[in-house]
CSV table of C-alpha atoms and ligand atoms in Angstrom, one decimal:
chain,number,residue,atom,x,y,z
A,1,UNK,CA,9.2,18.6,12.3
A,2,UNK,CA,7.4,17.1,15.5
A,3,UNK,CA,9.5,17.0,18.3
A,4,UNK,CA,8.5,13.4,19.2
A,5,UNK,CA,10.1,11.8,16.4
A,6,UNK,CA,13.4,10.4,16.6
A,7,UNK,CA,15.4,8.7,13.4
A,8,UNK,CA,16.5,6.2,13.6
A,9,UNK,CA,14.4,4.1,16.0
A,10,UNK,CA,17.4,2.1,18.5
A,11,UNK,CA,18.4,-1.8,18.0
A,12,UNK,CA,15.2,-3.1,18.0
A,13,UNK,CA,12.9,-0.8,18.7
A,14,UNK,CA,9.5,-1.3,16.9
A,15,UNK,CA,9.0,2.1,14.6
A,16,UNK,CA,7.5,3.1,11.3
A,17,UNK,CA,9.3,2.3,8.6
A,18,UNK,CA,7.9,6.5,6.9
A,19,UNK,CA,6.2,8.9,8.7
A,20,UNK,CA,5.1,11.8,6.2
A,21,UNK,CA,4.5,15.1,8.0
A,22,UNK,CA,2.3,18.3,7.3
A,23,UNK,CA,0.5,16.9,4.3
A,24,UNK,CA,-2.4,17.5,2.6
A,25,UNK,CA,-4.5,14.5,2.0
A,26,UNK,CA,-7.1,13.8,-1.0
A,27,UNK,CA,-7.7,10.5,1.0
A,28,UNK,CA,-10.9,9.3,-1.7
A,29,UNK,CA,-12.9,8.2,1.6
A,30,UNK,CA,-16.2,9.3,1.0
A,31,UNK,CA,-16.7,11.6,4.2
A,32,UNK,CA,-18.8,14.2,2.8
A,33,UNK,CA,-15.5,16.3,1.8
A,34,UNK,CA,-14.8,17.0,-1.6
A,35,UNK,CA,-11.6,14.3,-2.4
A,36,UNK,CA,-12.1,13.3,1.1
A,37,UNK,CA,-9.2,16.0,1.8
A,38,UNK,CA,-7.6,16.1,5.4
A,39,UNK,CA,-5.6,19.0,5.7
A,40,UNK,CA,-2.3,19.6,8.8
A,41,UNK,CA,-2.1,15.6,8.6
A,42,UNK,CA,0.5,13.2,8.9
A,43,UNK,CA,0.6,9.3,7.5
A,44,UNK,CA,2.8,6.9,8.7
A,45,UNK,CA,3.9,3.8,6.3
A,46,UNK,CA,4.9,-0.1,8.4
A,47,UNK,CA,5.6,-3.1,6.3
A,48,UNK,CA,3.9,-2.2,3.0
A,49,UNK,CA,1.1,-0.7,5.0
A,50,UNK,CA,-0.4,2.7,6.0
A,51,UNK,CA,-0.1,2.2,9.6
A,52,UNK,CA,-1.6,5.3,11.0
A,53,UNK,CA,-3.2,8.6,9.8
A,54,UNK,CA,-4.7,11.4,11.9
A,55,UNK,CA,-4.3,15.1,12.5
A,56,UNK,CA,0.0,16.4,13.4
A,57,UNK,CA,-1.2,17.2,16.6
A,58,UNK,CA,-2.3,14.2,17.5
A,59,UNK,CA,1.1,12.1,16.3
A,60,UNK,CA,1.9,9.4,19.0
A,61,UNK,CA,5.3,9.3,20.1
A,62,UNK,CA,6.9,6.6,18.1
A,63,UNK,CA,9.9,6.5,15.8
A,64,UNK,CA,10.4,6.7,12.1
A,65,UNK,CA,13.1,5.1,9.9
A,66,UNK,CA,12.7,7.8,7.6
A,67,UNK,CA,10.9,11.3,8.0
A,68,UNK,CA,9.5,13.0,4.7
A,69,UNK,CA,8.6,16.8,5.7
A,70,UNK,CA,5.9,17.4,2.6
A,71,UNK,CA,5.3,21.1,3.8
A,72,UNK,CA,1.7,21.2,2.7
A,73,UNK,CA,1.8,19.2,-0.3
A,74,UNK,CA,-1.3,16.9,-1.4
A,75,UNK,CA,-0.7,13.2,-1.4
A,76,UNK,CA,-3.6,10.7,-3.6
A,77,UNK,CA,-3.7,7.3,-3.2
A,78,UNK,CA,-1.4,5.5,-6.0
A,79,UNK,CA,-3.2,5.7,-9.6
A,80,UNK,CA,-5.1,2.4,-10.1
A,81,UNK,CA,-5.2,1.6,-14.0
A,82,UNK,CA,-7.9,-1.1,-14.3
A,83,UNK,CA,-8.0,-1.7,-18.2
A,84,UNK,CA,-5.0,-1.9,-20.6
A,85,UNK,CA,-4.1,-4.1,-23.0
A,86,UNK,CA,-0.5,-2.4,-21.8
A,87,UNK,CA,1.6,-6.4,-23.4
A,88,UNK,CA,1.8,-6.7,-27.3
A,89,UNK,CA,3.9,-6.8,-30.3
A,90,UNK,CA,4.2,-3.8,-33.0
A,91,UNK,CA,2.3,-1.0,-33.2
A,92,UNK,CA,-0.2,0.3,-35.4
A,93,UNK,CA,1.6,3.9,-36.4
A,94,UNK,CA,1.9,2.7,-40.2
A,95,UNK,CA,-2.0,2.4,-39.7
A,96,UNK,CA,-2.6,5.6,-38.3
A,97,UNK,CA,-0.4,7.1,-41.0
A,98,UNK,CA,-2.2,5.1,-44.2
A,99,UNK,CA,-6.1,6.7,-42.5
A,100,UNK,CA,-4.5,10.0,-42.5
A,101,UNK,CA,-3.1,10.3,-46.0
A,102,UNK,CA,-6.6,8.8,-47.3
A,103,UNK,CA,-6.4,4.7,-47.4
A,104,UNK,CA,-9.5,3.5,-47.0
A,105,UNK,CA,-10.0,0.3,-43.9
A,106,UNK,CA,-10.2,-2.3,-46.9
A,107,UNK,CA,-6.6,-0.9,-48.5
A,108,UNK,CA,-5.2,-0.9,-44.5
A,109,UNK,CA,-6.8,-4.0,-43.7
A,110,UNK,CA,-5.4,-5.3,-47.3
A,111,UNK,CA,-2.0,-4.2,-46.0
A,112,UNK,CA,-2.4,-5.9,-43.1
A,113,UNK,CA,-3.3,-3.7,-40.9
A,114,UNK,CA,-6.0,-3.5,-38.0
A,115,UNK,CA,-6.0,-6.2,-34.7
A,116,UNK,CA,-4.9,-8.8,-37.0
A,117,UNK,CA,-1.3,-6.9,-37.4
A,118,UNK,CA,-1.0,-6.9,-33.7
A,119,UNK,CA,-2.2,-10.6,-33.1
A,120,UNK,CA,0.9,-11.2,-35.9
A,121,UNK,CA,3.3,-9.2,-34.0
A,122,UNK,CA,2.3,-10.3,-31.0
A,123,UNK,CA,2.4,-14.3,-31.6
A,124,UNK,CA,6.3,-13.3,-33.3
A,125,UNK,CA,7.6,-11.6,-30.0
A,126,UNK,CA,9.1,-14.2,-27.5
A,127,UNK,CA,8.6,-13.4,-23.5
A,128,UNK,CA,12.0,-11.3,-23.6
A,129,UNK,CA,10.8,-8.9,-26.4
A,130,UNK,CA,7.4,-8.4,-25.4
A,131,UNK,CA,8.7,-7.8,-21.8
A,132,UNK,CA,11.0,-5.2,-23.1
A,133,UNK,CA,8.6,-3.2,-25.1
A,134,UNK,CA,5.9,-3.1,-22.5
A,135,UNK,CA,8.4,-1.4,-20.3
A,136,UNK,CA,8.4,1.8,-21.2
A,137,UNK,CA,4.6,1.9,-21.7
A,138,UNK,CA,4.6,1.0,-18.0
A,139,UNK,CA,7.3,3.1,-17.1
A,140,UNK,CA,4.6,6.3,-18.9
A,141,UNK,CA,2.4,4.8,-16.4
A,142,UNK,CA,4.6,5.1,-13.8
A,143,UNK,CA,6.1,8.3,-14.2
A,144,UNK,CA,2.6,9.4,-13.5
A,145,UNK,CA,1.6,8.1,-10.6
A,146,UNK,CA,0.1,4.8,-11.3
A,147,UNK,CA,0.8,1.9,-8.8
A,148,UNK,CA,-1.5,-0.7,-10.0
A,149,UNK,CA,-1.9,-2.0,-13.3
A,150,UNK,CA,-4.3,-4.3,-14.9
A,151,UNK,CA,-3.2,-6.3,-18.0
A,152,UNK,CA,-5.4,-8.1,-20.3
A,153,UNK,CA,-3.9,-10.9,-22.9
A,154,UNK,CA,-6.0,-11.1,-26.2
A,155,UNK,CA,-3.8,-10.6,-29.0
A,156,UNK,CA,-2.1,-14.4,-28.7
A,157,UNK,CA,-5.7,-16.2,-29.2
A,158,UNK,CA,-4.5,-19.7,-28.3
A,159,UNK,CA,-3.9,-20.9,-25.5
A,160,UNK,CA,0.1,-20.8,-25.9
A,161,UNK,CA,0.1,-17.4,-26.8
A,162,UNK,CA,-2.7,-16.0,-24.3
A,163,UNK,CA,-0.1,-17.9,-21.5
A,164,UNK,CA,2.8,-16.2,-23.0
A,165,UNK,CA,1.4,-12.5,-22.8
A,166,UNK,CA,0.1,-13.3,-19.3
A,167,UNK,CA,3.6,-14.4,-18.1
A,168,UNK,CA,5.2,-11.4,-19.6
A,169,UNK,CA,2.2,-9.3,-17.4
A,170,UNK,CA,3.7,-11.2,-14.6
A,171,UNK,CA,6.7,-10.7,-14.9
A,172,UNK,CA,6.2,-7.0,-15.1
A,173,UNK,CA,5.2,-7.2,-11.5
A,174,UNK,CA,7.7,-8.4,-10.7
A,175,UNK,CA,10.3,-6.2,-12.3
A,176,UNK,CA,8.3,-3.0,-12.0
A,177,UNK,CA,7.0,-1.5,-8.7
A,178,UNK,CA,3.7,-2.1,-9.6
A,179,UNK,CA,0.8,-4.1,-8.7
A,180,UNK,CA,-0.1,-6.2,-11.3
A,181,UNK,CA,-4.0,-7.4,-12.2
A,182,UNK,CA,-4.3,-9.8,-15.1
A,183,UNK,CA,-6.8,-10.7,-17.2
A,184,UNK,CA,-7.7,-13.4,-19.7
A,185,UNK,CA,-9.1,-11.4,-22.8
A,186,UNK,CA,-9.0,-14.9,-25.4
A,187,UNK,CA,-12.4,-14.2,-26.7
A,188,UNK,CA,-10.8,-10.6,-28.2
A,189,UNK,CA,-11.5,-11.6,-32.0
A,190,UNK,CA,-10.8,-14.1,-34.0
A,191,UNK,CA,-7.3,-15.3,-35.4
A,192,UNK,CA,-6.8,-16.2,-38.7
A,193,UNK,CA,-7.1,-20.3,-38.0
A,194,UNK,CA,-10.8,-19.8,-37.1
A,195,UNK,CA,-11.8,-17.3,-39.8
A,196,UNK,CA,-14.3,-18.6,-40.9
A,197,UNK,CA,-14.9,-20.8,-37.9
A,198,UNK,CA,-16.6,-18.5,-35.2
A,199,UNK,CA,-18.3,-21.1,-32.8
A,200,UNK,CA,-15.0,-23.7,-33.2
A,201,UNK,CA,-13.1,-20.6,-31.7
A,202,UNK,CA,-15.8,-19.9,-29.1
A,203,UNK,CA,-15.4,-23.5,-28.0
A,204,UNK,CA,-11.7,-23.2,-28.2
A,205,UNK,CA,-11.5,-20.5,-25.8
A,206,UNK,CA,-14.2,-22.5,-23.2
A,207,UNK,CA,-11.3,-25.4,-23.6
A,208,UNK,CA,-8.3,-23.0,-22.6
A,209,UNK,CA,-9.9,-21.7,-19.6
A,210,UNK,CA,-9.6,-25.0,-17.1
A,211,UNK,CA,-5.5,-24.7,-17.8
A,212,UNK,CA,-5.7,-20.8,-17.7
A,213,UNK,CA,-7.2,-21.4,-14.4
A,214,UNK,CA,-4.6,-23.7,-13.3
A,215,UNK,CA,-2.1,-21.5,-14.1
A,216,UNK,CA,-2.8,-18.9,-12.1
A,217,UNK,CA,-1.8,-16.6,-14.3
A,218,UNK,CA,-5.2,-15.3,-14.8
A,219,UNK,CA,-6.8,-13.0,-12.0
A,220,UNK,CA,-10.4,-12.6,-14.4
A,221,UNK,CA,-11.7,-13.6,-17.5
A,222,UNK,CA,-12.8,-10.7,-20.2
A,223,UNK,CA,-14.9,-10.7,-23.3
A,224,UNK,CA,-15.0,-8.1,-26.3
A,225,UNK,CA,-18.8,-8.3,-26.6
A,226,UNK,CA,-19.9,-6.5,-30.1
A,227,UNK,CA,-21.3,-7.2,-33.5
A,228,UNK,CA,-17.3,-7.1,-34.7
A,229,UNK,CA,-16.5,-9.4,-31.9
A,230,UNK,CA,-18.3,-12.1,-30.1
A,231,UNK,CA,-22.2,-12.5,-29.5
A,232,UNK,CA,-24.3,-11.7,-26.2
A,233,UNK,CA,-24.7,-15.7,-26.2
A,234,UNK,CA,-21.2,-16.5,-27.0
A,235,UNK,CA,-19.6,-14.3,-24.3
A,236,UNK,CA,-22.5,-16.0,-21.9
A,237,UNK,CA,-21.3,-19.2,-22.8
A,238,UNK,CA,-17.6,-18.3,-21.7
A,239,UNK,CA,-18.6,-16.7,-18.7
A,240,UNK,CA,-20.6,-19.3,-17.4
A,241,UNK,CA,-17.2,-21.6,-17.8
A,242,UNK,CA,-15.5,-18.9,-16.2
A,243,UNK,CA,-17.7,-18.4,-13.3
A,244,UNK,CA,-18.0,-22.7,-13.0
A,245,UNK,CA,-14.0,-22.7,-12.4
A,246,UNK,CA,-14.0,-20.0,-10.0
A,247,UNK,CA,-12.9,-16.9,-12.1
A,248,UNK,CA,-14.4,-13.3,-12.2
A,249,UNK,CA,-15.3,-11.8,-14.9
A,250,UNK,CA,-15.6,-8.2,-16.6
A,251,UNK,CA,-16.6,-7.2,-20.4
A,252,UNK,CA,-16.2,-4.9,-23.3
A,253,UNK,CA,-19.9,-3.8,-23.5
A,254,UNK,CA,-21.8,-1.8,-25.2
A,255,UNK,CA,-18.8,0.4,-26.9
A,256,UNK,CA,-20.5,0.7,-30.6
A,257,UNK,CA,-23.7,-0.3,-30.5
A,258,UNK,CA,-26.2,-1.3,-28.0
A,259,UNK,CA,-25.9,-5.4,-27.4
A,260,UNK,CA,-27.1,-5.2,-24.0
A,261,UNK,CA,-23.5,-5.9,-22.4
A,262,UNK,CA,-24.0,-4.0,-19.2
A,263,UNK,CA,-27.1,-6.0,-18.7
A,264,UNK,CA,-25.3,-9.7,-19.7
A,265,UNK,CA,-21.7,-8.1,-17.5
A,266,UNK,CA,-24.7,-7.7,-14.2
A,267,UNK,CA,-26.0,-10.5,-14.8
A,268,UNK,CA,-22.5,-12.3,-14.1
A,269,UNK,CA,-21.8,-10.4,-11.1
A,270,UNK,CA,-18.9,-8.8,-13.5
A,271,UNK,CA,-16.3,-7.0,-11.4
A,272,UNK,CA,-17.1,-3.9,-14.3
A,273,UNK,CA,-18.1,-3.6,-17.3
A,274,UNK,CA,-16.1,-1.0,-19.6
A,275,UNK,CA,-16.8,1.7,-22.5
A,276,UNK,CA,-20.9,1.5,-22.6
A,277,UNK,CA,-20.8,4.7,-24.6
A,278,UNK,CA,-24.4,2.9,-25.8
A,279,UNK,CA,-25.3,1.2,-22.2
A,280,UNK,CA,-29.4,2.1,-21.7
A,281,UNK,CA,-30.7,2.9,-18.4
A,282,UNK,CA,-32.0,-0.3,-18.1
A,283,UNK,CA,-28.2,-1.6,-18.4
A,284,UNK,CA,-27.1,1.2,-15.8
A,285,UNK,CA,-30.1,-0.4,-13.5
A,286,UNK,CA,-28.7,-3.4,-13.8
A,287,UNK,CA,-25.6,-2.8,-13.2
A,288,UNK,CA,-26.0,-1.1,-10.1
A,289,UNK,CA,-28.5,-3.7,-8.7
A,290,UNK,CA,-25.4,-6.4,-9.4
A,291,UNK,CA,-22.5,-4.1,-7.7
A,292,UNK,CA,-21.1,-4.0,-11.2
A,293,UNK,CA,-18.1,-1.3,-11.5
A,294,UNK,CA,-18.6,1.4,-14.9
A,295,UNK,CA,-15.3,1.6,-16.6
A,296,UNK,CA,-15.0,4.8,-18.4
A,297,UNK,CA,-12.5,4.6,-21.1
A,298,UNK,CA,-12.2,8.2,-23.2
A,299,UNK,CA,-8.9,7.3,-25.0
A,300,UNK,CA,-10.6,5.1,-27.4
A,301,UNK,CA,-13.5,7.3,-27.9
A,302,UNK,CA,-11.2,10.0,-28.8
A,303,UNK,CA,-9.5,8.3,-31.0
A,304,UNK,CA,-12.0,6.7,-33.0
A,305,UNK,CA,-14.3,10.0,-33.2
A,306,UNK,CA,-17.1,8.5,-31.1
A,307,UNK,CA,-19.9,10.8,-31.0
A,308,UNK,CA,-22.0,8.7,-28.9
A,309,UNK,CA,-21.4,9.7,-24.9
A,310,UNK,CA,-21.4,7.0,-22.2
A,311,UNK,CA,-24.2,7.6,-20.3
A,312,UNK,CA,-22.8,9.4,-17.1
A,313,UNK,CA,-25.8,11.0,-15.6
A,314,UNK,CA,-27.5,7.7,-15.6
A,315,UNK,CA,-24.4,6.3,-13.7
A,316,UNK,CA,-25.0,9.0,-11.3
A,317,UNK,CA,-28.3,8.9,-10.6
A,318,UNK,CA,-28.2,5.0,-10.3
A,319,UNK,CA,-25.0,5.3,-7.8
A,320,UNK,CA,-22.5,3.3,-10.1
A,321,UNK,CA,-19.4,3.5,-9.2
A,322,UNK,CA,-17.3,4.9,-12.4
A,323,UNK,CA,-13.2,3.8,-12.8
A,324,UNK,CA,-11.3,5.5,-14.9
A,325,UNK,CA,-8.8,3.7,-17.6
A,326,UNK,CA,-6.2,4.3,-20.6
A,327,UNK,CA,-7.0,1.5,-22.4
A,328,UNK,CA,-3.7,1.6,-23.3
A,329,UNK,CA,-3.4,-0.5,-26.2
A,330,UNK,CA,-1.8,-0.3,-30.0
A,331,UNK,CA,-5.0,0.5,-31.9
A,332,UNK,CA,-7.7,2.8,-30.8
A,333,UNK,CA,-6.1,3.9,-27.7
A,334,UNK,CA,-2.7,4.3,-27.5
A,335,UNK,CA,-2.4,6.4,-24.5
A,336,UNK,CA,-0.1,6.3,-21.6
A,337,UNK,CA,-1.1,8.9,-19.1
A,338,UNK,CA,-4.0,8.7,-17.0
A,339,UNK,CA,-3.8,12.2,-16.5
A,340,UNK,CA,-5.0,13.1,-20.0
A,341,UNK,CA,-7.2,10.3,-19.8
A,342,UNK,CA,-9.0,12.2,-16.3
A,343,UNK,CA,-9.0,15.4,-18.6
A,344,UNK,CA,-10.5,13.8,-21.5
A,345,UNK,CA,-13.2,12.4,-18.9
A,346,UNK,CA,-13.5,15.8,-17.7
A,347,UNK,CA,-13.6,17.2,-21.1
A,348,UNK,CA,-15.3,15.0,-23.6
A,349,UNK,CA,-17.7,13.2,-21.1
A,350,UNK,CA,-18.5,15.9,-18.5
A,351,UNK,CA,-17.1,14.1,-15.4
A,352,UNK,CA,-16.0,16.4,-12.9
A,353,UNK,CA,-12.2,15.9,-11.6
A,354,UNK,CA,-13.0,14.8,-8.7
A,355,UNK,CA,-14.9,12.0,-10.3
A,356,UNK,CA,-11.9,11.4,-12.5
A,357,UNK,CA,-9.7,11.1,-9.8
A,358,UNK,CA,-12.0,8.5,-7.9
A,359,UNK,CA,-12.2,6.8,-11.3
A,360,UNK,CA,-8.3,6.4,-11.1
A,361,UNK,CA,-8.1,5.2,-7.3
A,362,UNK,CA,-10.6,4.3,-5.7
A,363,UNK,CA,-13.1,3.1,-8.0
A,364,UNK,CA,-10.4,1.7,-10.4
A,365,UNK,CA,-9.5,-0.7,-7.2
A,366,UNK,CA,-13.4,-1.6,-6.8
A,367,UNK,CA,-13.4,-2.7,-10.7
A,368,UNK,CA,-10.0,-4.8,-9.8
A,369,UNK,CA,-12.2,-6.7,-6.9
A,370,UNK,CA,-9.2,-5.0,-4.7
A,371,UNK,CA,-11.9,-2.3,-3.0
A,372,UNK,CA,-10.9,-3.7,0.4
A,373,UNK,CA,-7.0,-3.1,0.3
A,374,UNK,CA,-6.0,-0.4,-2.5
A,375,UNK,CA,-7.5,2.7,-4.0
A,376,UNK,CA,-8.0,5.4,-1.0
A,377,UNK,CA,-5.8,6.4,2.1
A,378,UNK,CA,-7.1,4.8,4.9
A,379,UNK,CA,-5.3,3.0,8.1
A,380,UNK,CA,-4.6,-0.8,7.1
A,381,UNK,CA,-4.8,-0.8,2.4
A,382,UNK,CA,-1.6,-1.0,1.2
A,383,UNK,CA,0.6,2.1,1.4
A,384,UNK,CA,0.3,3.0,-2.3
A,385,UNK,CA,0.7,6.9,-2.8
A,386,UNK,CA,1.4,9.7,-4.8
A,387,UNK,CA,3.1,12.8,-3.9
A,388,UNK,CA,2.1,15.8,-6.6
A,389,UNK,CA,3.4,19.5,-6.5
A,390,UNK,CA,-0.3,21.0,-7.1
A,391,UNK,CA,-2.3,23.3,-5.1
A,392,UNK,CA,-5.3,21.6,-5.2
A,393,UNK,CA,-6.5,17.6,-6.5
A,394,UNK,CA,-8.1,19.4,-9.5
A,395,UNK,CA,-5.6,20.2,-11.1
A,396,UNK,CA,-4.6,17.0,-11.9
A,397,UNK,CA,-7.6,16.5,-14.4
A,398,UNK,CA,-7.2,20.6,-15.2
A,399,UNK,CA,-3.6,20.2,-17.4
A,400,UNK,CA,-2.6,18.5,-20.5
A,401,UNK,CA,0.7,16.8,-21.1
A,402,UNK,CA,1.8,18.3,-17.8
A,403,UNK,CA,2.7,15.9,-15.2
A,404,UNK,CA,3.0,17.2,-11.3
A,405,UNK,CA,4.2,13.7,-9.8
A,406,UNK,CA,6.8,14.6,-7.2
A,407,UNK,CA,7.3,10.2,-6.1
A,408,UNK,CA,4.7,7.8,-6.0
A,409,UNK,CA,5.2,5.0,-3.0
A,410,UNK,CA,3.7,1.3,-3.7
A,411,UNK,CA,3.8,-0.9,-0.9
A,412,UNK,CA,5.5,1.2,1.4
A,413,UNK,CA,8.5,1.6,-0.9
A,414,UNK,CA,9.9,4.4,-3.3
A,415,UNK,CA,12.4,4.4,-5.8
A,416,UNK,CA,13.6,7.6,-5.1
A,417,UNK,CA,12.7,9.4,-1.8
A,418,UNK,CA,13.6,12.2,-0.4
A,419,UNK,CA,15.4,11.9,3.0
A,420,UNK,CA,14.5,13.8,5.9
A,421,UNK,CA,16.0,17.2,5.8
B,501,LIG,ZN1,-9.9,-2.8,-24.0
């Protein structure tokens, strides 16, 4: 404990609200440094923020509410999960039991199964329900480190239903300690109104986006771009209305065949474009010419058997930034810990873990358009952190279903943390 620290600060002092002391620091900060790691450091937290960072021997003298000795151990920034689909009704377990014992997709879909069953179970679920089972997916999330969530709608598919889910999203913020991202995702497929309808429902979701946007409830607007979804020009048309009332956008692209999403998301200026297991180079070009972010999502390729691997070397080579996701969602991913999903990455796809955690902080933040104030450990972003019991950051990708989380901090506050000894 440093000798110039005194807890608590008197009437009216002005002191940090957390200092941490003798930690170990995979700050993300590119500095040349594998994990950008800082080693003998201390990090002191003030209103939500990380006030200060630097070497224990250079600690000014200034009080602390609350001293938190970490004796060596590494501190990330908080997990940043920039794609789920984390809000809906149901599950799909039946489903994944009927494939298993030999039903063929026409007998499930017969049955009911497939997105349709969740866009049923969704629209059924008032706010109250949907709020309570999305808790304990969150809660996974939580219990792992994750201190920023991103939530897509997309299984309501009208503009009443697409509200709900994002008000339920919203309202996980503000019950959770968790930062909350959300995103329009009405042009997910098609419900059962506009079967046979596809360019009525295009246009219906162009005419929900001026009251989305007036909302508020919507921080970006997300296509499912593929020959089972929506069209190259159908998803331009939406983005275009997105982009005219002022929202971002990102896309599904590219995740079973080759439509030239990463190319159309660029184009856009998308905040990311995610899965592009069949992106080309001349998509990965393009998306690094237009600052686009590469979400990497290996749940759903596990899932579904993919065989076709996002094309990660090109990412390098062209500098795109790659984010890591769960895709947390009811039918080809549903996964709750972003530390299988950085071994998976690691596994399946060949990222190393340090790429894998980068994917999860501080390139998960760039594909949420929140680069600037979340995502590594640096003097003024938001003091969003997580405490693990490892001996070095590569062991968080290393393990499967083994969870090192000591706390994780989001704004400055903890639900539970330890007080100084
Ligand atoms: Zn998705």
């Amino acid at each position: 404990m440093s000798a110039s620290v005194s807890i608590p600060p008197a009437p009216g002092e002005e002191g940090w609200d957390i200092l941490f002391t003798d930690a170990r620091l995979a700050t993300m900060v590119p500095n040349g440094t594998p994990y950008g790691a800082l080693e003998g450091m201390a990090l002191a937290v003030k209103d939500g923020h990380i006030a200060w960072l630097g070497p224990m021997a250079d600690l000014p003298n200034q009080s602390a509410r609350r001293l938190v000795p970490l004796e060596g151990r590494w501190v990330t920034p908080g997990l940043v999960d920039c794609h789920t689909h984390l809000v809906h009704g149901g599950d799909r377990a039946a489903e994944f039991e009927l494939r298993l014992t030999g039903a063929s997709y026409e007998e499930i879909a017969r049955a009911g199964g497939g997105i349709a069953s969740t866009v049923a179970a969704t629209r059924a679920a008032d706010e109250q329900a949907l709020l309570a089972s999305a808790g304990p997916r969150l809660e996974a999330l939580l219990s792992e480190g994750v201190t920023t969530v991103e939530i897509k709608s997309g299984y309501g598919l009208s503009l009443d239903e697409e509200a709900k889910m994002l008000r339920v999203a919203r309202r996980l913020a503000a019950d959770y300690p968790v930062t909350v991202r959300t995103t329009f995702l009405g042009a997910h497929a098609l419900p059962p109104e506009f079967e046979d309808d596809r360019p009525g429902y295009v246009q219906a979701v162009i005419d929900m986006l001026p009251a989305i946007a007036r909302s508020g409830l919507a921080d970006a607007v997300d296509a499912f771009c593929e020959k089972i979804a929506f069209t190259p020009e159908e998803t331009a048309r939406i983005f275009e209305a997105a982009q005219a009332l002022g929202l971002p956008v990102k896309l599904h692209a590219d995740q079973l065949s080759d439509l030239g999403g990463a190319a159309l998301a660029a184009r856009f200026k998308a905040l990311s474009a995610d899965h592009l297991e069949y992106t080309s180079e001349e998509g990965v070009a393009a998306m690094a010419a237009a600052g686009t972010v590469a979400v990497i999502l290996p749940g759903a390729f596990y899932v579904l058997r993919e065989t076709q691997l996002p094309p990660i070397e090109a990412f390098r080579r062209h500098g795109v930034p790659m984010a890591l996701a769960t895709d947390c969602n009811p039918g080809s991913a549903p996964l709750t810990s972003p530390l299988l999903a950085m071994n998976m990455a690691c596994t399946l796809f060949r990222m190393t873990p340090e790429e894998a955690l980068a994917g999860f902080t501080r390139n998960g933040a760039l594909a949420l358009g929140l680069g600037a104030s979340h995502g590594t450990l640096e003097v003024g972003k938001a003091a969003d952190l997580a405490v693990w019991e490892v001996e070095r950051p590569g062991e968080l990708a290393y393990r499967l279903g083994f969870n090192p989380l000591l706390y994780a901090i989001r704004d400055g506050r903890a639900r539970e943390l330890p007080m100084a000894a």
